[in-house]
Structures are given as structure tokens and as C-alpha cells.
Amino acid sequence: MAENHAAATLVLPSTETAAPAAPAAPAAPAERRTSRKKRWIIGAILVGAALVAGRMWWHAHYYQETENAFLDGDVTLVSPRVSGTVRVVFVRDNQRVNAGDLLLELDEADHEIKVQQALAELSEVDAHIKQVEAQVQQSAAESASARAQVARAEAQARRARADASRYESAYTDNIKAVSKQELDNANAANEVAASELRAQKDQATAALAKQSSLAASRSTLLAHRDVLLAHLQEARQNLGYNRIYAPVSGRIGKKNVEVGSRIQSGQQVLAIVQDSVWINANFKETQLAGLAQGQRVQVRIDAVPGHTFVGRIDSFSPASGAHFALLPPDNATGNFTKIVQRVPVKIVLDPESVGAFKDQLMPGMSALVEIDLRQTQGAAGVRTAKSPPERQAPHAQSQDAVPAAHPAARLSAVTSAPMAPVMATRAETADEMEKRVLATGWSRPASASAARPATVVARKAQKAETAPKTETDDEMEKRVLERGWSHQSGASAGRATESSRDATRPQAERRGYVRTDVPVVEHSLRPGGL
């Protein structure tokens, strides 16, 4: 009994400890809820990934963007035109200046000395010019005196030559009118006069050469004076270049000059960054297919977060960026690796888009450029749309269908267009209508003229009044006789008969139809006939 009781007591604890493990059955619904939640999360992730992928595909297909874009602007480098020592600097770093503001001033002592030196040299040359001009005048007087002496010597030589000739004629073998001594004296005087003439001519030539030399010296001095005058003007101009002014408006940057600095001509002393900025976007060559000049561009600049600027494509670079590099690539070697090149594209920002951010935009800032390729651009870079077709005439449509670049085809289209509408506008006259009606078998009674509409009769009367008046035979004969012509005998009788018939001539004959039963009167006219 004790053993059984002990066994019973031993079994009881096992039943008590196993009892709490029975509620493990409800764990299956919790697992199902957990798996369902996981599926929802995975599905949401997949849907989100699909949306993101679709968005990326859409953006890559219809948009082109690049982060390789930077702001650029006009930077004017200021340098002096003359060398000198800086005396005063009127600006500081990052200061805003306007065009014409004084930037710095150089010491004027060096250039003032050059001006005084040029003035002294010019005065010296002026004194030499005056001296040479006096010598030129004196030489001119000497030349005139030499010419007068030459004229007097020529007269004496002619007289001596005539005396010698006369004495030679008087002293011959047959005639001894003068003595031998007188003849010799005449010949000697002739030779002396000829020698004097030659000497005077030599003096005149020397005076003329001296005058020409002095004139050449004067011209040389005048040319040298012009050179010195140019040097003086240059020295005065350099003296004015001691003051350096701002050529454009903007902000001072990269100032590397101070008071006392010695600067040379053309040396950069500071830079002025102008207010106008644009963007240089370096697109890949594979991105240029959908870009066109004038397309709208959206720009986001890192320095201005939260604001999107609007601009347009202004122009494309004529070559890739690597082509203008300091060391351009040389692909003629054996080792070649293809690298996608980038082409700079200039983008101009709209002034309305810049607005209050004008002072925050500086050259060198980074930018993100995005272009919508769905834009339809016209010739001027403006968004265009197709206009509705207009109603046109058939021949106008055929003309417009021919391109403007082919004038021969356009002319062929115009000439081959139907002319029926143009011909249909011609109104049928009353005579044509009457002829057409009679040709179809209809007849008109004798009183048809009275029964014709009043409008037709009025139209024919108006036509008869406005028709040009035809000259009658009597008027022609009178005009011919007034010009001096005459006719043969018997012509007057014939003309009288013709005049009587003209009143009763039918309308068809007056219009130009000739009747064969009416005799034609021939005139025999001749000028001045009896």
C-alpha cells in the first residue's frame, strides 16, 4: 500500500507539469498573420521598386540632365598701360565698382620727367630748323646773284667772240686792215670771257647745290621734329595713364597690388567680375541627339537650395572640351580606348528667374541641369504647335503642296492647275447668246428687236457709245487733201455715191465685214498732184 501510494504520489507531479503545454495549438493563426504581413511588405516593396524603376525609365527617356555644369561669367583683368610705382589704391577686395571709377594711381614723377625731356628736344630741333631756314634764304640769294653773274659773263663772252670774229675777217692774206697784235688781243679777250663764263656757271651750280642741300637738311629736321612731337604726345598720354579706371561694372576680385608696389605695363593687378552669369553644361556626346538651340532648361544651383532657375540653350561649342585642352588626346597611336566625350553647352538664365538671387550667383558654382526633350522647338527656339488647316482653292492647294526649295516644280504645279474656275467667270454677251440660240433651230420674228429686253438694248447702246469712232471716207479724204495730196477725176462722183451708201450700210459692214455687191472706189493720190 505504501509503495502504491508512493507511486501515486510520484505520478501526480508529472501530470501537473505537463498540463500547461496543452495551449500550444493557437500558434498557427499568429504565424499566418505574420506571413501575411510579410507578403504585404514584400508586395509594397516590389510595387515601390516598380514605380521607382518606371519613374527612372520615364525620366531617362524624356529628360536629359547632367551634374557636370558650372556657372561662368565675364571676368575683366585690369592691368596698367605704363610702368610705375603705385601711389594710392582706392579699392579693396570684393568691393563693388561702377564703370569709370578710379581704382589706383601711379607716381607721376617718372612720366613728368619724360614730358620735360621731350619738350627740350623739341625746342632744340626748332632752333636748328630756324638756323637752316636762314641758311636756305642766304643760299637762295647767292644763287640768284650767281645767275646774274652768269648772264653778265655770257654777254661779255658774246661780245668778245664777235670782236675776235671781226678782227679775223679784217686780217687776212689779202686784207691787212688791222695789225697782228690787235687780232691777238681780240682772241685773248675772247678766251678770257669764255673762262669767266665757265667760272660763273660753276659758282651758280655750287650755289644751287648748296641750296638743295640746305632744303634737304630742313626737310630732315622737320621730319625729326614730327617724331619728337609724337614722343611728346606719347609722354603726355602716359602721364594720363597714371590713373587707372574701372572699364566695366562689377566686383573686385583677386587684387594683388598695394601701395608702393612696382608694376609693369600689362601686369595684372586685379580682376573685375561682372554681374552677367551663364551656365556651361558639359553634356555627353550621346545626350546631344534631343537637344536644340532655344530649348527651355531647368537649373538647380547648390548655393541656392529649394529654388529652380529657368533658362534656355543659347549655343553649342564647336568642338568637345577635350579638343581645347592643353594636351589634346592623340588617338593615332596603337593603343586606343574609346571614351565618351563631353561637349560644352551654353545656357542663359532668364532675368525674371534670377530675380533677387543675382548677388548669390557667382562664376564657378556647381549646378544641376535638366532638359525636357518633349519640347517642340521652332526656328527661333520657341514652343510651337501645328495650326489648323485653312480652306484653300484647289489651285492654291496644289501650289502649296510643292516645296519652296523647288521653283521649277512649283511652276509646273501652277501651270497644270485647272483653269475651269477662271474661264467660268467670263460672262456671255448678248450677241453670243443670240447666235447660240439661232444655231439650235430657234427663229426670231421681225418684231424681235422691239421685244428684246430693255437691259440688252441699253447695253448695246452703251457699247456703241463707248466704242472707238471709226474715221469715214469723207474725213479721210479731207485729211489727205489738207496734207497736199490730190485725187484723179471721177473720184468725187464715186465718193458721193459711197457717202450716200454709208448712211444705209448695215451694222455688220460697219464692224469690218465687206460686201461684194458694193463697188470699191479706188483713189489715186500723189503728193502735189492737180
Coordinates of C-alpha atoms in Angstrom, one line a residue, residues 48-271:
G48 CA 7.5 50.8 -54.9
A49 CA 10.5 49.4 -56.7
A50 CA 8.4 49.1 -59.9
L51 CA 7.3 52.7 -59.5
V52 CA 10.8 53.9 -58.9
A53 CA 12.1 51.9 -61.9
G54 CA 9.2 53.3 -64.1
R55 CA 10.0 56.7 -62.9
M56 CA 13.6 56.3 -63.7
W57 CA 12.9 54.9 -67.1
W58 CA 10.4 57.7 -67.8
H59 CA 12.9 60.3 -66.7
A60 CA 15.8 58.8 -68.7
H61 CA 13.6 58.5 -71.8
Y62 CA 12.1 62.0 -71.8
Y63 CA 14.7 64.1 -69.9
Q64 CA 18.4 64.8 -70.2
E65 CA 20.3 66.0 -67.2
T66 CA 23.9 66.5 -66.1
E67 CA 25.7 67.5 -62.9
N68 CA 28.8 68.5 -64.9
A69 CA 27.6 72.1 -65.1
F70 CA 29.1 75.2 -63.6
L71 CA 28.3 78.9 -63.5
D72 CA 30.5 81.1 -65.7
G73 CA 30.7 84.9 -66.2
D74 CA 32.8 87.7 -67.7
V75 CA 35.9 88.4 -65.8
T76 CA 37.9 91.5 -66.8
L77 CA 41.6 91.6 -65.9
V78 CA 42.8 95.1 -65.2
S79 CA 46.4 96.0 -66.0
P80 CA 48.2 99.3 -66.3
R81 CA 49.3 100.7 -69.7
V82 CA 52.5 102.1 -68.3
S83 CA 55.1 101.0 -65.7
G84 CA 55.4 102.8 -62.4
T85 CA 55.1 102.8 -58.6
V86 CA 51.7 102.5 -57.0
R87 CA 51.0 105.7 -55.0
V88 CA 47.3 105.3 -54.0
V89 CA 44.9 102.3 -54.1
F90 CA 41.2 103.4 -53.9
V91 CA 39.5 99.9 -53.8
R92 CA 39.5 96.9 -51.5
D93 CA 38.8 93.2 -52.0
N94 CA 35.3 92.2 -53.0
Q95 CA 34.2 95.9 -53.4
R96 CA 31.5 96.7 -56.0
V97 CA 32.6 99.3 -58.5
N98 CA 31.0 101.0 -61.5
A99 CA 32.5 101.7 -64.9
G100 CA 34.7 104.8 -64.7
D101 CA 35.5 104.6 -61.0
L102 CA 39.2 105.3 -60.1
L103 CA 40.9 102.2 -59.0
L104 CA 44.5 103.2 -58.3
E105 CA 47.1 105.9 -59.1
L106 CA 50.8 105.7 -60.0
D107 CA 53.6 108.0 -59.2
E108 CA 53.8 110.8 -61.8
A109 CA 57.4 111.8 -61.3
D110 CA 58.9 109.5 -63.9
H111 CA 56.5 110.4 -66.7
E112 CA 56.7 114.1 -65.9
I113 CA 60.5 113.9 -66.5
K114 CA 59.9 112.3 -69.9
V115 CA 57.5 115.1 -70.8
Q116 CA 60.1 117.7 -69.9
Q117 CA 62.8 115.8 -71.9
A118 CA 60.6 115.6 -74.9
L119 CA 59.9 119.4 -74.7
A120 CA 63.6 120.2 -74.5
E121 CA 64.4 118.0 -77.5
L122 CA 61.6 119.6 -79.5
S123 CA 62.9 123.1 -78.6
E124 CA 66.4 122.2 -79.8
V125 CA 65.1 120.9 -83.1
D126 CA 63.1 124.1 -83.6
A127 CA 66.2 126.2 -83.1
H128 CA 68.1 124.1 -85.7
I129 CA 65.2 124.4 -88.1
K130 CA 65.3 128.2 -87.8
Q131 CA 69.1 128.3 -88.4
V132 CA 68.7 126.1 -91.5
E133 CA 65.9 128.2 -92.8
A134 CA 68.1 131.3 -92.6
Q135 CA 70.9 129.5 -94.5
V136 CA 68.4 128.5 -97.1
Q137 CA 67.4 132.1 -97.6
Q138 CA 71.0 133.1 -97.8
S139 CA 71.8 130.4 -100.3
A140 CA 68.8 131.4 -102.4
A141 CA 70.2 135.0 -102.6
E142 CA 73.7 133.7 -103.5
S143 CA 72.1 131.5 -106.2
A144 CA 70.3 134.5 -107.6
S145 CA 73.5 136.6 -107.7
A146 CA 75.3 133.7 -109.3
R147 CA 72.7 133.5 -112.0
A148 CA 73.1 137.3 -112.6
Q149 CA 76.9 136.9 -112.9
V150 CA 76.4 134.1 -115.4
A151 CA 74.2 136.3 -117.5
R152 CA 76.8 139.1 -117.5
A153 CA 79.6 136.7 -118.3
E154 CA 77.6 135.3 -121.2
A155 CA 77.1 138.9 -122.6
Q156 CA 80.8 139.6 -122.3
A157 CA 81.7 136.3 -123.9
R158 CA 79.4 137.0 -126.9
R159 CA 80.9 140.5 -127.4
A160 CA 84.4 139.1 -127.2
R161 CA 83.6 136.3 -129.6
A162 CA 82.1 138.9 -132.0
D163 CA 85.2 141.1 -131.8
A164 CA 87.5 138.2 -132.4
S165 CA 85.5 137.2 -135.5
R166 CA 85.5 140.7 -136.8
Y167 CA 89.3 141.0 -136.4
E168 CA 89.9 137.7 -138.1
S169 CA 87.8 138.9 -141.1
A170 CA 89.9 142.2 -141.2
Y171 CA 93.2 140.4 -141.0
T172 CA 93.6 138.0 -144.0
D173 CA 96.3 137.3 -146.6
N174 CA 94.8 139.8 -149.0
I175 CA 93.5 142.4 -146.5
K176 CA 95.5 143.8 -143.6
A177 CA 93.0 146.2 -142.1
V178 CA 94.2 145.5 -138.6
S179 CA 97.5 144.6 -137.2
K180 CA 98.5 141.2 -136.0
Q181 CA 98.7 142.4 -132.4
E182 CA 95.1 143.7 -132.5
L183 CA 94.0 140.3 -133.7
D184 CA 95.9 138.5 -130.9
N185 CA 94.4 140.8 -128.3
A186 CA 90.9 140.1 -129.6
N187 CA 91.4 136.4 -129.5
A188 CA 92.9 136.6 -125.9
A189 CA 89.9 138.7 -124.8
N190 CA 87.6 136.1 -126.2
E191 CA 89.3 133.3 -124.3
V192 CA 89.2 135.3 -121.1
A193 CA 85.5 135.9 -121.5
A194 CA 84.8 132.2 -122.1
S195 CA 86.8 131.3 -119.0
E196 CA 84.9 133.8 -116.9
L197 CA 81.6 132.4 -118.2
R198 CA 82.6 128.9 -117.2
A199 CA 83.7 130.1 -113.7
Q200 CA 80.4 131.9 -113.2
K201 CA 78.5 128.8 -114.3
D202 CA 80.4 126.7 -111.8
Q203 CA 79.6 129.1 -109.0
A204 CA 76.0 129.1 -109.9
T205 CA 75.9 125.3 -109.9
A206 CA 77.6 125.2 -106.5
A207 CA 75.1 127.8 -105.1
L208 CA 72.2 125.8 -106.4
A209 CA 73.6 122.5 -104.9
K210 CA 74.1 124.3 -101.6
Q211 CA 70.5 125.5 -101.7
S212 CA 69.3 122.0 -102.4
S213 CA 71.4 120.5 -99.6
L214 CA 70.0 123.1 -97.1
A215 CA 66.5 122.3 -98.3
A216 CA 67.1 118.6 -97.7
S217 CA 68.5 119.3 -94.2
R218 CA 65.5 121.4 -93.5
S219 CA 63.2 118.6 -94.5
T220 CA 65.1 116.1 -92.3
L221 CA 64.8 118.5 -89.3
L222 CA 61.1 118.9 -89.9
A223 CA 60.7 115.1 -90.0
H224 CA 62.7 114.8 -86.8
R225 CA 60.5 117.5 -85.3
D226 CA 57.4 115.4 -86.1
V227 CA 59.0 112.4 -84.4
L228 CA 59.8 114.4 -81.3
L229 CA 56.3 115.9 -81.3
A230 CA 54.9 112.3 -81.3
H231 CA 57.2 111.5 -78.4
L232 CA 55.9 114.5 -76.5
Q233 CA 52.3 113.4 -77.2
E234 CA 53.1 109.9 -76.0
A235 CA 54.8 111.2 -72.9
R236 CA 51.8 113.3 -72.0
Q237 CA 49.5 110.4 -72.7
N238 CA 51.5 108.1 -70.5
L239 CA 51.3 110.8 -67.8
G240 CA 47.5 110.5 -68.0
Y241 CA 47.7 106.7 -67.8
N242 CA 49.0 107.0 -64.3
R243 CA 45.3 106.9 -63.2
I244 CA 43.7 103.5 -63.7
Y245 CA 39.9 103.5 -64.0
A246 CA 37.4 100.6 -64.0
P247 CA 36.5 99.6 -67.6
V248 CA 33.3 97.8 -66.5
S249 CA 30.9 97.4 -63.6
G250 CA 31.2 94.5 -61.2
R251 CA 33.0 93.3 -58.0
I252 CA 36.7 93.5 -57.3
G253 CA 38.4 90.1 -57.1
K254 CA 42.0 88.8 -57.0
K255 CA 43.6 92.1 -56.0
N256 CA 47.3 91.7 -55.8
V257 CA 48.6 95.2 -55.6
E258 CA 49.3 97.5 -52.7
V259 CA 50.8 101.0 -52.1
G260 CA 54.4 101.1 -53.1
S261 CA 54.3 98.1 -55.4
R262 CA 56.3 98.4 -58.6
I263 CA 54.2 97.2 -61.5
Q264 CA 55.0 96.8 -65.2
S265 CA 53.0 97.6 -68.3
G266 CA 50.5 94.8 -68.9
Q267 CA 50.9 93.2 -65.5
Q268 CA 47.6 92.0 -63.9
V269 CA 46.8 94.0 -60.8
L270 CA 43.2 93.0 -60.1
A271 CA 40.1 91.4 -61.7

